[in-house]
CSV table of C-alpha atoms and ligand atoms in Angstrom, one decimal:
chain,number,residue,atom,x,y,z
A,792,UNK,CA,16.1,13.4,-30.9
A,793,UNK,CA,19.5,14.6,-30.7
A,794,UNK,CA,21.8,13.8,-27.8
A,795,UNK,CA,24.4,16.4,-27.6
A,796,UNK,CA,25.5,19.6,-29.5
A,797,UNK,CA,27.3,17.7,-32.0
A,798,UNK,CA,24.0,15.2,-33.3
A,799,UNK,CA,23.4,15.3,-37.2
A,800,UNK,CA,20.3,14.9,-38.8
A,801,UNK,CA,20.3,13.3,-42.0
A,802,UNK,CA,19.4,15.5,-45.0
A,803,UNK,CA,17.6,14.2,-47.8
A,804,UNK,CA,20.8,13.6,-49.9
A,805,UNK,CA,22.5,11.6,-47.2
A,806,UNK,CA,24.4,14.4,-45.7
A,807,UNK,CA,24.5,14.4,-41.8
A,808,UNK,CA,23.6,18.6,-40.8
A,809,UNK,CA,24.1,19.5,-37.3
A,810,UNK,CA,20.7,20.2,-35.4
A,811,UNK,CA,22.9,22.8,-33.6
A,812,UNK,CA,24.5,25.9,-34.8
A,813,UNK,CA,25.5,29.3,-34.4
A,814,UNK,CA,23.8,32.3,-36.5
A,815,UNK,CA,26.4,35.6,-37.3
A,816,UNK,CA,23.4,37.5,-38.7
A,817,UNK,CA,24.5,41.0,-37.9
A,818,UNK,CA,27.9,39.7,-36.0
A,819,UNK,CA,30.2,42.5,-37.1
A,820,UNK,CA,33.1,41.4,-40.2
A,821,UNK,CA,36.2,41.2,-38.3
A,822,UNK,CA,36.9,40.5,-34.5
A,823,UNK,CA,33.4,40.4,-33.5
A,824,UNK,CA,32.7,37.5,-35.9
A,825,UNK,CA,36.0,35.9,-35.4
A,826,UNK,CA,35.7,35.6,-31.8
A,827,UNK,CA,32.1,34.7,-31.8
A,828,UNK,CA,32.8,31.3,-34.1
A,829,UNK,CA,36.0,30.6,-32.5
A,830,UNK,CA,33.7,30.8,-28.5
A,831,UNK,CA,31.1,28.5,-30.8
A,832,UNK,CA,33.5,26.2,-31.9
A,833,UNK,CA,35.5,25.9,-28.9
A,834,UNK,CA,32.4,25.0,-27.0
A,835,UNK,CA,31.4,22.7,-29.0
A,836,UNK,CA,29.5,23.8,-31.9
A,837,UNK,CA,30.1,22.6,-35.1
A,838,UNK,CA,27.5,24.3,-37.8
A,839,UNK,CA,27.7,28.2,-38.8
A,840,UNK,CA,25.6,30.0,-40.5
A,841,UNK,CA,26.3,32.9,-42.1
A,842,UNK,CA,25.1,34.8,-45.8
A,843,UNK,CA,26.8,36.9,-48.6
A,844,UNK,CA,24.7,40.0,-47.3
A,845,UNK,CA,26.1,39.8,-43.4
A,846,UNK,CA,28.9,40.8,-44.7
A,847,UNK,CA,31.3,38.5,-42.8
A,848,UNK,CA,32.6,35.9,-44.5
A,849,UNK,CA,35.7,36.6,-44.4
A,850,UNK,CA,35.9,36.5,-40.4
A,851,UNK,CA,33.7,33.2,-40.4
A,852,UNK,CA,36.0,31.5,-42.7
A,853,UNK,CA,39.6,32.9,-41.2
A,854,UNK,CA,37.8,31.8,-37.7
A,855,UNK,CA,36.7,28.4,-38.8
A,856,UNK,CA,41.0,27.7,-39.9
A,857,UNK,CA,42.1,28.8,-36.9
A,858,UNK,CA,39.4,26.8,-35.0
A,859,UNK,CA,40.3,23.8,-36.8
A,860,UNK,CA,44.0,24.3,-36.0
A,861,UNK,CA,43.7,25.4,-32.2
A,862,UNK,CA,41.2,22.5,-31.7
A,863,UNK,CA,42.5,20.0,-34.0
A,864,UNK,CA,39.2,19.6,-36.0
A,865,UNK,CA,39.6,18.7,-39.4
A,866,UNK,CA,37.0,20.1,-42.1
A,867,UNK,CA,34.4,17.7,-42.9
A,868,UNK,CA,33.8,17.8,-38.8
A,869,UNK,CA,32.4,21.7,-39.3
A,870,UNK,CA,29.3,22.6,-41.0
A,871,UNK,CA,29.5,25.7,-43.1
A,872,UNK,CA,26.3,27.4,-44.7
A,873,UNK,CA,26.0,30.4,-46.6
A,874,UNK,CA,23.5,31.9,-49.0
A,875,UNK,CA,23.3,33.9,-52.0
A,876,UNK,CA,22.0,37.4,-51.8
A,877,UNK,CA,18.6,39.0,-53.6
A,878,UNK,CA,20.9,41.1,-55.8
A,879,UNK,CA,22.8,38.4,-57.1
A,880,UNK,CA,19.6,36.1,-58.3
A,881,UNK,CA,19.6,34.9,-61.9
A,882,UNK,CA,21.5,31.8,-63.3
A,883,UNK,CA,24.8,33.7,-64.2
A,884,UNK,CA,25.1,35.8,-61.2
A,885,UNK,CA,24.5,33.1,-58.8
A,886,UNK,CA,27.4,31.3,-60.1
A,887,UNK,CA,29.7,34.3,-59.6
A,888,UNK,CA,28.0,35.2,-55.8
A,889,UNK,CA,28.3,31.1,-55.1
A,890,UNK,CA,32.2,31.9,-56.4
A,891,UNK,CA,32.6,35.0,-54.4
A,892,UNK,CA,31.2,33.1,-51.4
A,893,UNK,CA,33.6,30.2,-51.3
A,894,UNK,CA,36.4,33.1,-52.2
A,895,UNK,CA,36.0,34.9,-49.1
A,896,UNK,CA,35.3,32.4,-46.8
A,897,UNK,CA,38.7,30.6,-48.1
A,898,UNK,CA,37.4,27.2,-48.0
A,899,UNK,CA,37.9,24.3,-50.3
A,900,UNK,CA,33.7,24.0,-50.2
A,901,UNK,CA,30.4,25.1,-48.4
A,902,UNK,CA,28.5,22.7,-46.6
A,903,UNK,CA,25.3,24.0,-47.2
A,904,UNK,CA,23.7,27.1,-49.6
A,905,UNK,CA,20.7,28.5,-50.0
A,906,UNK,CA,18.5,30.9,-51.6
A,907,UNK,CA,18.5,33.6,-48.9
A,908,UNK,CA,14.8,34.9,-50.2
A,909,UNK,CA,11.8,33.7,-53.2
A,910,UNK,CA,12.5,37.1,-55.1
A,911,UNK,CA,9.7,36.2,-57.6
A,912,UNK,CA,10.8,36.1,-61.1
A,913,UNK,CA,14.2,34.6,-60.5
A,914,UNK,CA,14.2,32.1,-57.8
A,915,UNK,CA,13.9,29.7,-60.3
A,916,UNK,CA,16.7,30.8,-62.6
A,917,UNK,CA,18.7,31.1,-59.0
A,918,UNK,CA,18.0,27.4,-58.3
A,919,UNK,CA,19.3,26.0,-61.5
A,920,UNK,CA,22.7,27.6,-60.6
A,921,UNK,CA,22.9,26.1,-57.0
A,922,UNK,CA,22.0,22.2,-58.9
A,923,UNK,CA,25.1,23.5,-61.1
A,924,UNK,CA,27.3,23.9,-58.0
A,925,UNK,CA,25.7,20.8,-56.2
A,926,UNK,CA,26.3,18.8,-59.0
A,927,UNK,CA,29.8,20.2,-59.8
A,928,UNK,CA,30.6,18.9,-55.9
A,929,UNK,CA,31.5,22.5,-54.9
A,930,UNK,CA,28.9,22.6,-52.2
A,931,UNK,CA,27.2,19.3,-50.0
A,932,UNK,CA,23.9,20.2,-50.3
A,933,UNK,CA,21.9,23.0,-51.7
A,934,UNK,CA,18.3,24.6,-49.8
A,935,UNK,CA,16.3,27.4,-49.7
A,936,UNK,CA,15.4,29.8,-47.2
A,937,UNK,CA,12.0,32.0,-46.5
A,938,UNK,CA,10.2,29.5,-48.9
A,939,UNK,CA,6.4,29.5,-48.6
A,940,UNK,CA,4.5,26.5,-49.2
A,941,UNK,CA,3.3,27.6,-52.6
A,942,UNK,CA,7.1,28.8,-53.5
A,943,UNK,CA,8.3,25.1,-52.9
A,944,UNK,CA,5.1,23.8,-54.5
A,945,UNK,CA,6.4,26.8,-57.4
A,946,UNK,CA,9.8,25.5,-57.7
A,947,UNK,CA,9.5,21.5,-57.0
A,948,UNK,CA,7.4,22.0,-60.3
A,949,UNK,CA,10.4,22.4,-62.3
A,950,UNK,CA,13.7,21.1,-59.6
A,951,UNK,CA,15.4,18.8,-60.6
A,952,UNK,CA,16.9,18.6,-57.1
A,953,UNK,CA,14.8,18.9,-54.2
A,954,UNK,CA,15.9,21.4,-51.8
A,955,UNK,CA,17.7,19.6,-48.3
A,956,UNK,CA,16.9,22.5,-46.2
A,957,UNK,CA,14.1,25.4,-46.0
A,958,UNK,CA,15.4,27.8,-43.6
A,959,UNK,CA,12.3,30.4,-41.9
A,960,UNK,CA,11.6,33.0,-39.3
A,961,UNK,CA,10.3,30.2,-36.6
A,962,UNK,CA,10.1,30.7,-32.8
A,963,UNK,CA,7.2,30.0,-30.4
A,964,UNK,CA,5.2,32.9,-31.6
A,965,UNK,CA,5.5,31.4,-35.6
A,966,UNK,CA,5.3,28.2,-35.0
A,967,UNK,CA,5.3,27.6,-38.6
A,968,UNK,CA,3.1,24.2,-37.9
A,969,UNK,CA,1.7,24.2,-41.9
A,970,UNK,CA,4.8,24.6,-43.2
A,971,UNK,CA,6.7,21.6,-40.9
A,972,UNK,CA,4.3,19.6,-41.9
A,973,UNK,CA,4.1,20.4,-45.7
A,974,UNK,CA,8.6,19.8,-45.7
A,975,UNK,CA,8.3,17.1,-43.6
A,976,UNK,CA,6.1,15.4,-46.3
A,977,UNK,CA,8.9,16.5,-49.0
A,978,UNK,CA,11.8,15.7,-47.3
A,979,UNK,CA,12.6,18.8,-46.8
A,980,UNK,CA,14.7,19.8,-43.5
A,981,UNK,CA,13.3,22.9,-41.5
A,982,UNK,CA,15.5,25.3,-40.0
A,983,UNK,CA,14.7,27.8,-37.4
A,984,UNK,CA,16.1,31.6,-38.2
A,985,UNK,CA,15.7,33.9,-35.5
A,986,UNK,CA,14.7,31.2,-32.9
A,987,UNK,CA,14.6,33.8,-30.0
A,988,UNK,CA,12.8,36.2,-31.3
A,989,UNK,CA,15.8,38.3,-32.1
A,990,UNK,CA,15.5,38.3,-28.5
A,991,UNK,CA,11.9,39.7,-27.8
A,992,UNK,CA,10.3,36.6,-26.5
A,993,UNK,CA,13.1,35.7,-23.3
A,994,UNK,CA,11.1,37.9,-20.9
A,995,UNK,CA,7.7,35.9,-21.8
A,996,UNK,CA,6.1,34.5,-18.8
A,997,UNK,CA,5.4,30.8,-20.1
A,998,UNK,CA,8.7,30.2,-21.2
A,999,UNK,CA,10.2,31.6,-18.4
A,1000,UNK,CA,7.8,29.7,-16.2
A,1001,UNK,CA,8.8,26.4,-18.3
A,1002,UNK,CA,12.2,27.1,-17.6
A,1003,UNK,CA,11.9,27.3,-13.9
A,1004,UNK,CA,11.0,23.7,-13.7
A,1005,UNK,CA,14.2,22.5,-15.2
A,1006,UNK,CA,16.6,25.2,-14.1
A,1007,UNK,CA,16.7,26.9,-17.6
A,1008,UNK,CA,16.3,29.7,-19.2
A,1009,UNK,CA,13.7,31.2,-21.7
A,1010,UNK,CA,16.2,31.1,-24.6
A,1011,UNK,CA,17.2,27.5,-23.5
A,1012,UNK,CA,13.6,26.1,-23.4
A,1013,UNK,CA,13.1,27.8,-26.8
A,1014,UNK,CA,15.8,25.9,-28.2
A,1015,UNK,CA,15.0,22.6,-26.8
A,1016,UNK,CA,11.6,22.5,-28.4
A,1017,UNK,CA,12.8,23.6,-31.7
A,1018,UNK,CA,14.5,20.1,-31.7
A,1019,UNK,CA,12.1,18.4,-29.7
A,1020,UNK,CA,9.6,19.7,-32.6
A,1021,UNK,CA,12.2,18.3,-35.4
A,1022,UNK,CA,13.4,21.9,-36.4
A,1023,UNK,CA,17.2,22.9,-37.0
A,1024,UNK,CA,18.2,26.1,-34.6
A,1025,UNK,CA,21.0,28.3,-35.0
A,1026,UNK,CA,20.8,31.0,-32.6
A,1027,UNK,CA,22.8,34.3,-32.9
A,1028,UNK,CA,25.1,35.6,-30.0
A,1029,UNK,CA,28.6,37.2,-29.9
A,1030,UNK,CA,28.8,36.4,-26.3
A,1031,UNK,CA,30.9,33.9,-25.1
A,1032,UNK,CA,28.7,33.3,-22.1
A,1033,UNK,CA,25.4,33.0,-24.0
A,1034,UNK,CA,27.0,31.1,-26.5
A,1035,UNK,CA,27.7,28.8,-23.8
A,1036,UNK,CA,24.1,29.2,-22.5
A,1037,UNK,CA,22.0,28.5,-25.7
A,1038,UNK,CA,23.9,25.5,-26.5
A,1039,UNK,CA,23.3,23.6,-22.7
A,1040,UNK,CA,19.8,22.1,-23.3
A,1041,UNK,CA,21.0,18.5,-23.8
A,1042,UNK,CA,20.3,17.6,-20.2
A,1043,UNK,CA,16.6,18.1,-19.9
A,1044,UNK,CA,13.3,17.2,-21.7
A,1045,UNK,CA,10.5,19.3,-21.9
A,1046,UNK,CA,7.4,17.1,-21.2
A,1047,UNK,CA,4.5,17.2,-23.7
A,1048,UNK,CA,2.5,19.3,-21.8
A,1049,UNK,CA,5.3,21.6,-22.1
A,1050,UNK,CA,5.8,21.5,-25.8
A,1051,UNK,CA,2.0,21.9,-26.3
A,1052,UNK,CA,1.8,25.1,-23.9
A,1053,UNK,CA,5.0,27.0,-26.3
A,1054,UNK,CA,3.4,25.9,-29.5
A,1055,UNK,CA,-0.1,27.6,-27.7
A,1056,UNK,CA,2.2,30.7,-28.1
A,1057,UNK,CA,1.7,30.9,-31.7
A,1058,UNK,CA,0.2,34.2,-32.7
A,1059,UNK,CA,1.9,34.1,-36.7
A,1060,UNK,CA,4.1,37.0,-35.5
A,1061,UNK,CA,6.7,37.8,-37.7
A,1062,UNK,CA,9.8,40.1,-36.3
A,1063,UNK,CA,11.4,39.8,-39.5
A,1064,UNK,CA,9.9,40.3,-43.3
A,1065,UNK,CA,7.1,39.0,-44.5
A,1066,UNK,CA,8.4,36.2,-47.5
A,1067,UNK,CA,5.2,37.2,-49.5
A,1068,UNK,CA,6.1,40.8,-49.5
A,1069,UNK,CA,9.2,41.9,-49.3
A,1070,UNK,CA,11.2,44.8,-51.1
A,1071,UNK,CA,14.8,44.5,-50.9
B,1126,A2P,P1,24.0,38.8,-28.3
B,1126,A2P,O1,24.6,38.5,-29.7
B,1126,A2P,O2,24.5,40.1,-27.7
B,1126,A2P,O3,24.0,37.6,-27.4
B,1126,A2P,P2,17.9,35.4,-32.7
B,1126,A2P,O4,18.9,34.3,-32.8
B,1126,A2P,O5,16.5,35.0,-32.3
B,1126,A2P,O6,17.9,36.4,-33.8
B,1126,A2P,O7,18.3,36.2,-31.3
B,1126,A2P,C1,19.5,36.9,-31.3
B,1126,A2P,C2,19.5,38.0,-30.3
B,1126,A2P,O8,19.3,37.5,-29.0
B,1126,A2P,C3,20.7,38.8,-30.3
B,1126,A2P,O9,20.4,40.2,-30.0
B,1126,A2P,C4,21.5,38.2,-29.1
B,1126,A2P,O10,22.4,39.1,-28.5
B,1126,A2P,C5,20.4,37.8,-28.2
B,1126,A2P,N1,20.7,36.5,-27.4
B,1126,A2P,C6,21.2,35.4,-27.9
B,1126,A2P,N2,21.2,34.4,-26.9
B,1126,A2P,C7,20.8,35.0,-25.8
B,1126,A2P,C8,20.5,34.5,-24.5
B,1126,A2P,N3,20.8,33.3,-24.2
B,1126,A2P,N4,20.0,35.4,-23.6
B,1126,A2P,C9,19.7,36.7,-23.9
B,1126,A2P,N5,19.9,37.2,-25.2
B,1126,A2P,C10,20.4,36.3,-26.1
């Protein structure tokens, strides 16, 4: 269990991931971005997540140099992931997107990158370029996101690298209970997108009852049992003052009737896409 905002987990190549991060999924390219990773990192934070199709690379990586500089960080203390876009999939064009990632974010190498969705037909093709870049030492580690059980199953058939990290829709109303258990059996990180719900579940009357106890809020007790469950959160906020919030949840435990009453509150509910049908 991780003991402040900084803790790593150790993927399954050896590379210590922060169970903490910030998510810029729909932060806007420029100032908005900027200031939200520069709030993240000057509180603390060390992981960002961000993707080729947010559009804001460019702002994450110019905010992670100045970060560095204004808080005398060096690289290898920050945690950088990015993913390559549906678009892009295929073996050639993922090695250009990878290229055009590290390009715009201006950074010697990414931390982490993943498969940002199964498009069926070219994951696989998709995959083999990421081993390239993995293996080339461009990037530490290499992961999918919105993998189903049966896409891993799909891919592991053929990998020659298993993915680190498996990056889902998860929050208290998607538990995601078959799927933890399936990576967890792989090696396979888990990694919570969307852990609030996009924001939908903070008004919910367990959570907030839950947080009462402990002097939290919803979106803090959410986040605690993502890592008291063994799941990688990266919230998204551009506010400096829930940035603050979401990441002061290392002074409390949720007991285990607690965890058991959130994971009650699974109903499969996706508020994003559905990874078995899609269309973008
Ligand atoms: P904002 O960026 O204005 O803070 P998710 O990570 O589940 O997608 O949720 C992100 C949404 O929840 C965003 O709309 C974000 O808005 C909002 N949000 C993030 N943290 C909090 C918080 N602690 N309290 C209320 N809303 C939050």
């Amino acid at each position: 269990m991780p003991k402040n905002l900084q803790d790593t987990v150790k993927l399954n190549n050896g590379v210590h991931m922060p169970w903490f991060g910030l998510g810029v999924y729909k932060a806007q390219e420029g100032d908005e971005v900027v200031s939200a990773v520069k709030a993240a990192i000057r509180a603390g934070y060390r992981s960002i997540d961000t993707a080729a199709a947010y559009n804001n690379e460019e702002g994450v990586g110019q905010a992670v140099r100045e970060a560095m500089e204004e808080n005398g960080l060096r690289r290898d203390q920050l945690f950088i992931t990015s993913k390559v876009w549906n678009s892009n999939q295929g073996y050639e064009t993922t090695l250009q997107a990878f290229e055009t990632s590290l390009n715009k974010l201006n950074l010697e190498y990414i931390d982490l990158f993943l498969v940002h969705w199964p498009v069926k037909g070219k994951y696989k093709e998709t995959w083999r370029a990421l081993e390239k870049v993995y293996k080339e030492g461009k990037v530490r580690a290499i992961g999918v996101s919105n993998f189903q059980i049966h896409h891993l199953e799909d891919l592991l058939s053929e990998a020659e690298v298993v993915p680190a990290v498996n990056q889902v829709e998860l929050h208290p109303q998607l538990t995601q209970k078959e799927l933890l258990t399936y990576c967890q059996g792989k090696g396979i990180q888990l990694e919570a997108w969307s852990p609030l719900g996009q924001g939908h579940l903070l008004k919910n009357d367990t959570l907030v009852s839950i947080g009462k106890k402990y002097g939290k809020t919803a979106a803090q007790v959410i986040l605690r049992w993502d890592l008291q469950v063994g799941v990688i959160t990266i919230p998204k906020s551009v506010n400096e003052g829930r940035i603050i919030e979401n990441a002061d949840i290392f002074d409390f435990e949720l007991s285990a009737e607690d965890i058991a009453a959130i994971d009650g509150l699974n109903q499969n509910k996706r508020f994003g896409s559905d990874p078995d049908n899609f269309n973008f």
